Coordinates of C-alpha atoms in Angstrom, one line a residue:
K1276 CA -5.8 17.2 42.4
F1277 CA -2.4 16.8 40.9
S1278 CA 0.2 19.1 42.5
M1279 CA 3.9 19.2 43.3
E1280 CA 3.0 18.4 46.9
R1281 CA 2.3 14.8 46.0
S1282 CA 5.0 12.2 46.1
L1283 CA 6.7 12.4 42.7
T1284 CA 9.9 11.0 41.4
L1285 CA 11.5 12.5 38.3
L1286 CA 12.8 10.0 35.9
P1287 CA 16.3 10.2 34.4
T1288 CA 17.4 13.1 32.3
R1289 CA 15.5 14.2 29.3
S1290 CA 17.9 12.6 26.8
T1291 CA 17.2 9.1 28.2
L1292 CA 13.4 9.3 28.0
A1293 CA 12.0 6.5 25.8
S1294 CA 8.6 7.8 24.8
L1295 CA 8.2 11.6 25.4
V1296 CA 10.4 13.6 23.0
L1297 CA 11.0 17.2 22.2
P1298 CA 10.0 18.0 18.6
K1299 CA 12.5 17.3 15.9
S1300 CA 13.5 20.0 13.5
T1301 CA 10.7 19.5 11.0
A1302 CA 9.1 22.5 9.5
C1303 CA 6.1 20.5 8.4
F1304 CA 5.0 19.5 12.0
L1305 CA 2.6 22.5 12.5
E1306 CA 1.5 22.3 8.8
D1307 CA 0.6 18.6 9.3
V1308 CA -1.4 19.4 12.4
L1309 CA -3.3 22.2 10.7
A1310 CA -3.9 20.0 7.7
A1311 CA -5.3 17.3 10.0
M1312 CA -7.6 19.9 11.6
R1313 CA -8.8 21.2 8.2
E1314 CA -9.6 17.7 7.0
A1315 CA -11.4 16.9 10.3
L1316 CA -14.2 19.2 9.2
E1317 CA -16.8 18.6 6.5
D1318 CA -17.6 21.4 4.0
D1319 CA -20.5 22.3 6.2
G1320 CA -18.3 22.8 9.2
Q1321 CA -19.3 19.6 11.0
L1322 CA -16.7 17.2 12.5
T1323 CA -16.2 14.0 10.5
P1324 CA -16.2 10.6 12.2
G1325 CA -12.6 10.1 11.1
G1326 CA -11.7 13.5 12.6
A1327 CA -13.3 12.7 15.9
T1328 CA -11.2 9.5 16.1
L1329 CA -8.0 11.2 14.9
F1330 CA -8.2 13.7 17.8
G1331 CA -9.5 11.4 20.4
M1332 CA -12.8 13.2 20.8
C1333 CA -15.4 11.7 23.1
A1334 CA -19.1 12.3 22.6
A1335 CA -19.2 15.2 25.1
S1336 CA -15.5 16.3 24.9
G1337 CA -14.8 19.8 26.2
S1338 CA -12.1 20.1 23.6
L1339 CA -14.5 19.7 20.7
A1340 CA -15.3 23.4 20.4
V1341 CA -11.6 24.3 20.6
L1342 CA -10.8 21.8 17.7
M1343 CA -13.7 23.3 15.7
D1344 CA -12.4 26.8 16.2
L1345 CA -8.8 25.9 15.3
A1346 CA -9.9 23.9 12.3
K1347 CA -12.1 26.8 11.0
D1348 CA -9.2 29.2 11.5
A1349 CA -6.9 26.8 9.5
K1350 CA -9.5 26.5 6.7
R1351 CA -10.1 30.2 6.6
K1352 CA -6.5 31.3 6.0
L1353 CA -3.9 29.7 3.8
G1354 CA -1.1 30.7 6.2
G1355 CA -3.3 30.4 9.3
T1356 CA -3.0 32.3 12.5
V1357 CA -2.3 29.2 14.7
E1358 CA 1.3 29.0 16.1
L1359 CA 3.1 26.5 18.2
L1360 CA 5.6 26.7 21.1
H1361 CA 7.9 23.9 22.1
P1362 CA 8.6 23.1 25.8
T1363 CA 11.9 24.1 27.2
E1364 CA 12.0 21.2 29.6
V1365 CA 10.2 17.8 29.7
F1366 CA 10.2 15.3 32.6
L1367 CA 8.4 12.1 33.1
V1368 CA 7.2 11.5 36.7
E1369 CA 6.4 8.4 38.8
E1370 CA 3.4 8.7 41.1
E1371 CA 2.5 6.6 44.1
D1372 CA -0.5 4.9 42.5
D1373 CA 1.6 4.0 39.3
R1374 CA -0.3 6.5 37.2
E1375 CA 1.6 8.3 34.4
A1376 CA 2.6 11.9 34.9
V1377 CA 4.6 14.5 33.0
I1378 CA 5.9 18.0 33.7
L1379 CA 6.3 20.4 30.8
D1380 CA 7.9 23.8 31.0
F1381 CA 7.1 26.5 28.5
H1382 CA 8.5 30.0 28.2
I1383 CA 5.6 32.1 26.7
P1384 CA 6.6 35.4 25.1
Q1385 CA 4.7 38.5 26.0
S1386 CA 2.8 40.4 23.3
P1387 CA -0.4 42.4 23.0
L1388 CA -1.2 40.4 19.8
L1389 CA -1.2 37.1 21.7
Q1390 CA -4.7 35.7 22.3
H1391 CA -4.8 33.8 25.6
K1392 CA -6.4 30.7 24.2
F1393 CA -3.8 28.0 24.8
V1394 CA -4.2 24.4 23.8
L1395 CA -1.8 21.6 24.8
L1396 CA -1.3 19.2 21.9
L1397 CA 0.2 15.7 22.4
A1398 CA 1.1 14.3 19.0
L1399 CA 1.8 10.6 18.6
E1400 CA 4.5 9.8 16.0
S1401 CA 2.0 7.5 14.2
P1402 CA -1.8 6.8 14.7
F1403 CA -2.6 4.6 17.7
S1404 CA -3.2 0.9 16.7
G1405 CA -3.3 -2.6 18.1
G1406 CA -5.0 -1.7 21.4
D1407 CA -8.5 -1.7 22.9
S1408 CA -10.4 1.5 22.9
D1409 CA -10.1 3.3 26.2
Q1410 CA -10.8 6.6 28.0
I1411 CA -7.8 8.5 29.4
T1412 CA -8.3 11.1 32.0
F1413 CA -5.9 14.1 32.2
T1414 CA -5.8 16.1 35.4
S1415 CA -3.9 19.3 36.0
Q1416 CA -4.3 22.8 37.6
S1417 CA -3.0 24.1 34.3
L1418 CA -6.0 22.7 32.4
L1419 CA -9.4 24.4 32.1
P1420 CA -11.4 22.5 33.3
N1421 CA -8.9 20.8 35.5
T1422 CA -10.0 17.3 34.5
Q1423 CA -10.4 16.4 30.8
V1424 CA -11.2 13.0 29.1
V1425 CA -9.8 11.7 25.8
C1426 CA -11.2 8.6 23.9
M1427 CA -8.2 6.6 22.5
S1428 CA -8.9 4.1 19.8
D1429 CA -7.3 2.8 16.6
G1430 CA -6.5 5.8 14.4
T1431 CA -6.1 8.4 17.2
Q1432 CA -2.9 10.5 16.7
Y1433 CA -3.6 13.8 18.5
V1434 CA -4.7 14.7 22.0
L1435 CA -6.0 18.3 22.5
L1436 CA -6.2 19.7 26.1
T1437 CA -7.5 23.2 26.8
G1438 CA -5.4 25.3 29.2
Q1439 CA -5.6 28.3 31.6
A1440 CA -4.6 31.8 30.7
S1441 CA -0.9 32.3 30.1
M1442 CA 1.9 33.4 32.4
E1443 CA 5.4 34.5 31.4
H1444 CA 6.8 31.1 32.5
Q1445 CA 4.3 28.3 32.6
R1446 CA 4.7 24.8 34.0
W1447 CA 2.1 22.2 33.0
M1448 CA 1.9 19.2 35.4
L1449 CA -0.3 16.5 34.0
S1450 CA -1.5 13.3 35.7
I1451 CA -2.6 10.7 33.2
D1452 CA -5.0 7.9 34.3
S1453 CA -6.5 5.1 32.2
K1454 CA -9.4 2.8 32.9
S1455 CA -7.4 -0.1 31.4
P1456 CA -4.2 -1.1 33.3
N1457 CA -2.6 -2.1 30.0
M1458 CA -3.2 1.3 28.4
K1459 CA -0.2 3.6 28.7
L1460 CA 0.0 6.7 26.6
L1461 CA 3.7 7.5 27.4
T1462 CA 5.3 4.3 28.7
D1463 CA 4.6 0.6 28.9
G1464 CA 6.8 -0.6 31.8
N1465 CA 10.4 -0.1 30.8
T1466 CA 9.7 -0.5 27.1
R1467 CA 9.0 2.1 24.4
R1468 CA 5.3 2.4 23.3
S1469 CA 5.1 5.4 21.1
N1470 CA 6.9 8.7 20.7
V1471 CA 4.7 11.6 21.9
T1472 CA 5.6 15.2 21.0
P1473 CA 4.1 17.9 23.3
V1474 CA 3.6 21.4 22.0
L1475 CA 1.5 24.4 23.0
L1476 CA -0.9 25.8 20.3
F1477 CA -2.2 29.3 20.4
S1478 CA -3.8 31.9 18.1
L1479 CA -2.7 35.4 17.1
E1480 CA -5.0 38.3 16.5
E1481 CA -6.9 38.3 13.2
D1482 CA -4.8 39.4 10.1
I1483 CA -1.7 40.0 12.2
R1484 CA 1.2 37.5 12.4
F1485 CA 3.6 37.9 15.3
V1486 CA 6.2 35.3 15.4
P1487 CA 8.5 35.4 18.5
T1488 CA 12.0 34.0 18.3
K1489 CA 11.2 30.7 19.9
V1490 CA 7.8 30.2 18.2
S1491 CA 7.4 28.2 15.0
G1492 CA 6.0 30.3 12.1
L1493 CA 5.6 29.2 8.5
S1494 CA 6.0 31.1 5.3
Q1495 CA 3.9 30.4 2.2
P1496 CA 6.7 28.5 0.3
I1497 CA 7.1 26.2 3.3
S1498 CA 3.4 25.7 3.4
F1499 CA 3.5 24.8 -0.3
L1500 CA 6.3 22.2 0.2
C1501 CA 4.6 20.6 3.2
E1502 CA 1.3 20.4 1.3
L1503 CA 3.2 18.9 -1.7
R1504 CA 4.6 16.2 0.6
R1505 CA 1.2 15.3 1.9
F1506 CA -0.3 15.2 -1.7
L1507 CA 2.5 12.9 -2.9
S1508 CA 2.1 10.7 0.2
D1509 CA -1.6 10.3 -0.4
S1510 CA -1.3 9.7 -4.2
L1511 CA 1.7 7.4 -4.6
P1512 CA 2.4 3.9 -3.2
H1513 CA 4.5 3.5 -0.1
K1514 CA 7.5 1.2 0.3
S1515 CA 7.1 -2.1 2.0
P1516 CA 8.6 -2.0 5.5
H1517 CA 10.2 -5.4 4.7
V1518 CA 12.2 -4.1 1.7
P1519 CA 15.5 -2.4 2.5
P1520 CA 15.7 1.1 1.0
L1521 CA 18.2 2.0 -1.8
R1522 CA 20.4 5.0 -1.1
R1523 CA 20.3 7.4 -4.0
E1524 CA 24.1 8.0 -3.7
S1525 CA 24.6 4.5 -5.2
L1526 CA 23.1 5.5 -8.5
Q1527 CA 25.0 7.1 -11.3
A1528 CA 24.1 10.6 -12.3
P1529 CA 25.8 13.6 -14.1
P1530 CA 26.4 16.8 -12.1
P1531 CA 23.2 18.3 -10.9
I1532 CA 21.5 21.5 -12.3
S1533 CA 20.8 24.3 -9.9
L1534 CA 17.1 25.5 -10.0
D1535 CA 17.4 29.2 -9.3
L1536 CA 17.4 32.6 -11.0
S1537 CA 20.4 31.6 -13.1
S1538 CA 18.7 28.5 -14.7
S1539 CA 18.8 28.8 -18.5
E1540 CA 15.7 28.9 -20.6
S1541 CA 16.8 25.8 -22.6
V1542 CA 17.3 23.8 -19.4
L1543 CA 14.0 24.8 -17.9
A1544 CA 12.2 24.1 -21.2
E1545 CA 13.6 20.6 -21.3
L1546 CA 12.6 19.9 -17.7
I1547 CA 9.1 21.3 -18.2
N1548 CA 8.5 19.1 -21.3
S1549 CA 10.1 16.0 -19.8
S1550 CA 7.8 13.1 -18.9
A1551 CA 10.3 11.3 -16.7
P1552 CA 9.1 10.5 -13.1
T1553 CA 10.3 12.8 -10.4
V1554 CA 11.3 12.2 -6.8
F1555 CA 11.3 15.1 -4.3
S1556 CA 14.1 14.9 -1.8
F1557 CA 14.7 17.1 1.2
T1558 CA 18.0 16.9 3.2
G1559 CA 19.0 19.2 6.1
S1560 CA 17.0 21.8 8.1
T1561 CA 16.6 24.3 5.2
Y1562 CA 12.9 24.9 5.0
H1563 CA 13.2 28.1 7.1
V1564 CA 16.1 29.6 5.1
H1565 CA 15.6 28.5 1.6
R1566 CA 13.2 30.1 -0.9
G1567 CA 13.4 29.0 -4.5
E1568 CA 12.9 31.4 -7.3
L1569 CA 13.0 31.1 -11.1
A1570 CA 13.0 33.7 -13.9
M1571 CA 11.3 32.4 -17.0
P1572 CA 10.6 34.4 -20.2
P1573 CA 7.0 34.9 -21.2
G1574 CA 7.0 32.1 -23.8
L1575 CA 8.2 29.5 -21.3
L1576 CA 5.7 30.8 -18.7
D1577 CA 2.9 30.1 -21.2
E1578 CA 4.2 26.5 -21.7
L1579 CA 4.3 26.0 -17.9
R1580 CA 0.8 27.5 -17.6
H1581 CA -0.5 25.2 -20.3
G1582 CA 1.1 22.2 -18.7
L1583 CA -0.3 23.0 -15.3
E1584 CA -3.9 23.4 -16.6
Q1585 CA -3.7 20.2 -18.8
N1586 CA -2.3 18.0 -16.0
L1587 CA -4.6 19.5 -13.4
L1588 CA -7.7 18.4 -15.3
Q1589 CA -6.2 15.0 -16.0
I1590 CA -5.2 14.4 -12.3
R1591 CA -8.6 15.4 -11.0
E1592 CA -10.2 12.9 -13.3
V1593 CA -7.9 10.2 -12.1
L1594 CA -8.3 11.0 -8.4
R1595 CA -12.1 10.8 -8.5
D1596 CA -11.8 7.0 -8.9
K1597 CA -9.3 6.6 -6.1
D1598 CA -9.9 5.9 -2.4
N1599 CA -9.6 9.2 -0.4
G1600 CA -9.6 10.9 -3.8
Q1601 CA -11.6 13.9 -2.6
R1602 CA -9.0 14.6 0.0
S1603 CA -6.3 14.5 -2.6
I1604 CA -8.3 16.8 -4.9
K1605 CA -8.7 19.3 -2.0
R1606 CA -4.9 19.1 -1.4
L1607 CA -4.3 19.6 -5.1
Q1608 CA -6.6 22.7 -5.0
R1609 CA -4.7 24.1 -2.0
L1610 CA -1.4 23.5 -3.8
W1611 CA -2.8 25.5 -6.7
E1612 CA -3.8 28.4 -4.3
L1613 CA -0.5 28.4 -2.5
C1614 CA 1.3 28.4 -5.8
A1615 CA -0.5 31.7 -6.7
F1616 CA 0.4 31.3 -10.4
P1617 CA -1.6 33.9 -12.3
K1618 CA -3.5 33.0 -15.5
V1619 CA -2.4 36.0 -17.4
D1620 CA -0.2 38.4 -15.5
P1621 CA 3.5 37.9 -15.0
A1622 CA 4.3 35.5 -12.1
S1623 CA 6.7 36.2 -9.2
G1624 CA 10.0 34.2 -9.0
E1625 CA 8.6 32.2 -6.0
S1626 CA 5.4 31.5 -7.8
Q1627 CA 7.3 30.2 -10.9
Y1628 CA 9.3 28.0 -8.6
C1629 CA 6.3 26.5 -6.9
A1630 CA 4.5 26.1 -10.2
F1631 CA 7.4 24.2 -11.7
L1632 CA 7.5 21.8 -8.7
L1633 CA 3.7 21.3 -8.9
L1634 CA 3.9 20.4 -12.6
K1635 CA 6.6 17.8 -12.0
A1636 CA 4.6 16.4 -9.1
M1637 CA 1.4 16.1 -11.1
K1638 CA 3.2 14.4 -14.0
T1639 CA 4.6 11.9 -11.6
V1640 CA 1.2 11.1 -10.0
G1641 CA -0.4 10.9 -13.4
R1642 CA 2.2 8.6 -14.7
E1643 CA 1.7 6.3 -11.7
M1644 CA -2.1 6.3 -11.6
L1645 CA -3.2 6.5 -15.2
P1646 CA -2.0 2.9 -16.1
Q1647 CA -3.8 1.6 -13.0
L1648 CA -7.0 3.4 -14.1
R1649 CA -6.8 2.0 -17.6
A1650 CA -6.2 -1.5 -16.3
T1651 CA -9.2 -1.3 -14.1
R1652 CA -11.5 -0.1 -16.9
A1653 CA -10.0 -2.4 -19.6
E1654 CA -11.2 -5.9 -20.5
P1655 CA -9.1 -8.8 -19.1
R1656 CA -6.2 -9.7 -21.3
P1657 CA -6.1 -13.2 -22.8
T1658 CA -4.0 -15.7 -20.9
A1659 CA -1.6 -16.2 -23.8
R1660 CA -0.9 -12.4 -23.9
E1661 CA -0.2 -12.5 -20.2
A1662 CA 2.5 -15.1 -20.7
T1663 CA 4.4 -13.3 -23.5
C1664 CA 7.3 -10.9 -22.9
R1665 CA 6.0 -7.5 -21.9
L1666 CA 6.5 -4.5 -19.6
R1667 CA 5.1 -4.7 -16.1
S1668 CA 5.1 -2.3 -13.2
L1669 CA 7.7 -2.7 -10.5
T1670 CA 7.9 -0.4 -7.5
V1671 CA 11.1 -0.2 -5.5
S1672 CA 11.9 1.5 -2.2
L1673 CA 14.1 4.5 -2.0
E1674 CA 15.5 6.0 1.2
R1675 CA 13.0 7.8 3.3
F1676 CA 12.7 11.4 2.1
V1677 CA 11.0 14.2 4.0
V1678 CA 9.1 15.3 0.9
G1679 CA 8.9 11.9 -0.9
P1680 CA 7.8 9.9 -2.6
N1681 CA 10.0 7.2 -1.1
T1682 CA 9.3 4.7 -3.9
A1683 CA 9.9 4.7 -7.6
N1684 CA 8.2 2.7 -10.3
I1685 CA 11.1 1.5 -12.5
N1686 CA 9.1 -1.3 -14.3
N1687 CA 10.5 -4.6 -15.3
C1688 CA 10.1 -7.2 -18.1
H1689 CA 8.3 -10.6 -17.6
G1690 CA 7.1 -13.3 -19.9
R1691 CA 8.3 -16.1 -22.2
C1692 CA 10.2 -15.6 -25.4
A1693 CA 8.8 -18.0 -28.1
F1694 CA 8.4 -17.8 -31.8
P1695 CA 7.4 -15.4 -33.3
L1696 CA 9.7 -13.2 -31.1
E1697 CA 8.6 -9.6 -30.7
K1698 CA 10.9 -6.5 -30.5
T1699 CA 14.0 -8.7 -30.9
V1700 CA 17.4 -8.8 -32.7
N1701 CA 18.7 -11.2 -35.2
H1702 CA 20.9 -12.9 -32.6
A1703 CA 17.9 -13.9 -30.5
V1704 CA 16.0 -15.1 -33.6
L1705 CA 18.8 -17.4 -34.6
L1706 CA 19.4 -18.5 -31.0
N1707 CA 15.8 -19.4 -30.6
A1708 CA 15.8 -21.4 -33.9
H1709 CA 19.0 -23.2 -32.8
I1710 CA 17.4 -24.3 -29.5
E1711 CA 14.1 -25.4 -31.1
S1712 CA 16.1 -27.6 -33.5
G1713 CA 17.2 -29.7 -30.5
N1714 CA 20.1 -27.8 -29.0
V1715 CA 18.5 -27.5 -25.5
H1716 CA 21.7 -26.8 -23.6
E1717 CA 22.1 -23.3 -24.9
R1718 CA 20.7 -20.2 -23.0
S1719 CA 17.2 -19.3 -24.2
P1720 CA 16.4 -15.7 -25.3
C1721 CA 15.4 -13.7 -22.2
C1722 CA 12.7 -11.1 -21.8
V1723 CA 14.7 -8.0 -20.8
P1724 CA 14.4 -4.2 -21.1
F1725 CA 16.0 -2.6 -24.1
A1726 CA 14.9 1.0 -23.8
Y1727 CA 15.0 3.2 -20.7
E1728 CA 14.2 6.6 -19.5
S1729 CA 15.6 8.7 -16.6
L1730 CA 14.5 9.2 -13.0
E1731 CA 14.6 12.9 -12.0
V1732 CA 15.3 14.0 -8.4
V1733 CA 14.6 17.5 -7.0
D1734 CA 16.9 17.8 -4.0
L1735 CA 16.2 20.7 -1.6
N1736 CA 19.3 21.2 0.6
E1737 CA 21.4 23.8 2.3
H1738 CA 22.8 24.9 -1.1
G1739 CA 19.4 25.5 -2.7
T1740 CA 17.4 23.3 -5.1
L1741 CA 19.4 20.9 -7.2
F1742 CA 17.9 18.8 -10.0
F1743 CA 19.5 15.4 -10.6
T1744 CA 18.9 13.2 -13.6
H1745 CA 19.6 9.5 -13.2
P1746 CA 19.8 8.0 -16.7
D1747 CA 18.6 4.5 -17.7
M1748 CA 16.6 4.1 -14.5
V1749 CA 13.1 3.3 -15.7
A1750 CA 12.4 0.4 -18.1
K1751 CA 10.4 1.7 -21.1
E1752 CA 10.3 -1.2 -23.6
C1753 CA 10.8 -5.0 -23.5
G1754 CA 12.1 -7.5 -25.9
C1755 CA 13.7 -10.9 -26.3
R1756 CA 17.5 -10.9 -26.2

């Protein structure tokens, strides 16, 4: 048994720990865990093979029933009744036999609404990869049963451990043992292996939400924004890790527009009807304090409703042909439910705000995916056509946003400019004729963009929601100049 009586050495202070970290201020942490639990279950309530891997479930894991209960609870309620608690202290420990060990202190609030079903969650910053599959044994008097086994393999990101009934101040002391000497969950010698975030999950009584001061609780607008981030992450391309990101501050833009109750009808109408791609940016820790609202007249609400229904049908059709398309369709359906935008009755200010963001997101996804779908279904182009000046897709990296996407398709022009020139100007025609008559030292006409459209950015920050328009950002047409 693992106890404080054993020979233990506390490692240096918490701020110097390389691999075990306290959770960052991200409102989507719990939402991401709940989404992973929901998606770990099939529609019939059975655990998917991918879900078993994601949560490190062995064939006879004692945590399987707990995962199933949490997942069903997350599926049953949009807001969920699962809460999380961060540790007040975290210490790594050295044991005599060189096994890993950790001490976690939690201050658990007292409430009659609190169900004493505690689960310790260890969340890796990213799914485990590059190592051999291995069984890891956790031992602690705080666990029930005291010894629990997790199967780590490529794709595992979460570890669930079932705990004892709560006390007012609870200390979890975990001993971690692996069959493979090279498998270290928290550390790998003196080097950093993977950031691991420990939290305590628990449930509240049915239909009642009690959120103590130090416990993370989520409102519906926050759930919507977190789900929107996951939907965009699934549906849009990601930046290459080898390409340095472009900071948005380096781009030109007129003063932003505030998206709130003071937004004018003409501005909102222009944004609703715009087909420009949209990037969703989040800066600062404002999820918990900011709630967007809009006040649209009935006619504009009808336009928004029509746009939502039209784009929803289109995006569902596109997603059916995409890898993991069913998951994206389910996320889109959940966004629609969280949006709570009525088909006929007047919509609340928050519902209008979420519906507006959902429309802009769907337009962006459709714009990105429809050309790919058409290219897949279309006949191959002739080689000569491939060589002529034309518009092609070009995805560039933006800075890493919390709500993304972190890329933008700005297009570019490629191909040769030869007679007869298309979409050109008189100067290029004369220049080309001059070169073809033997004056080969002049610059040849180049295939370049001559028409552009804007890139729109929805920026959620401590001041509210700002809408930026970056002009001449996306190449629209090409020609020889």
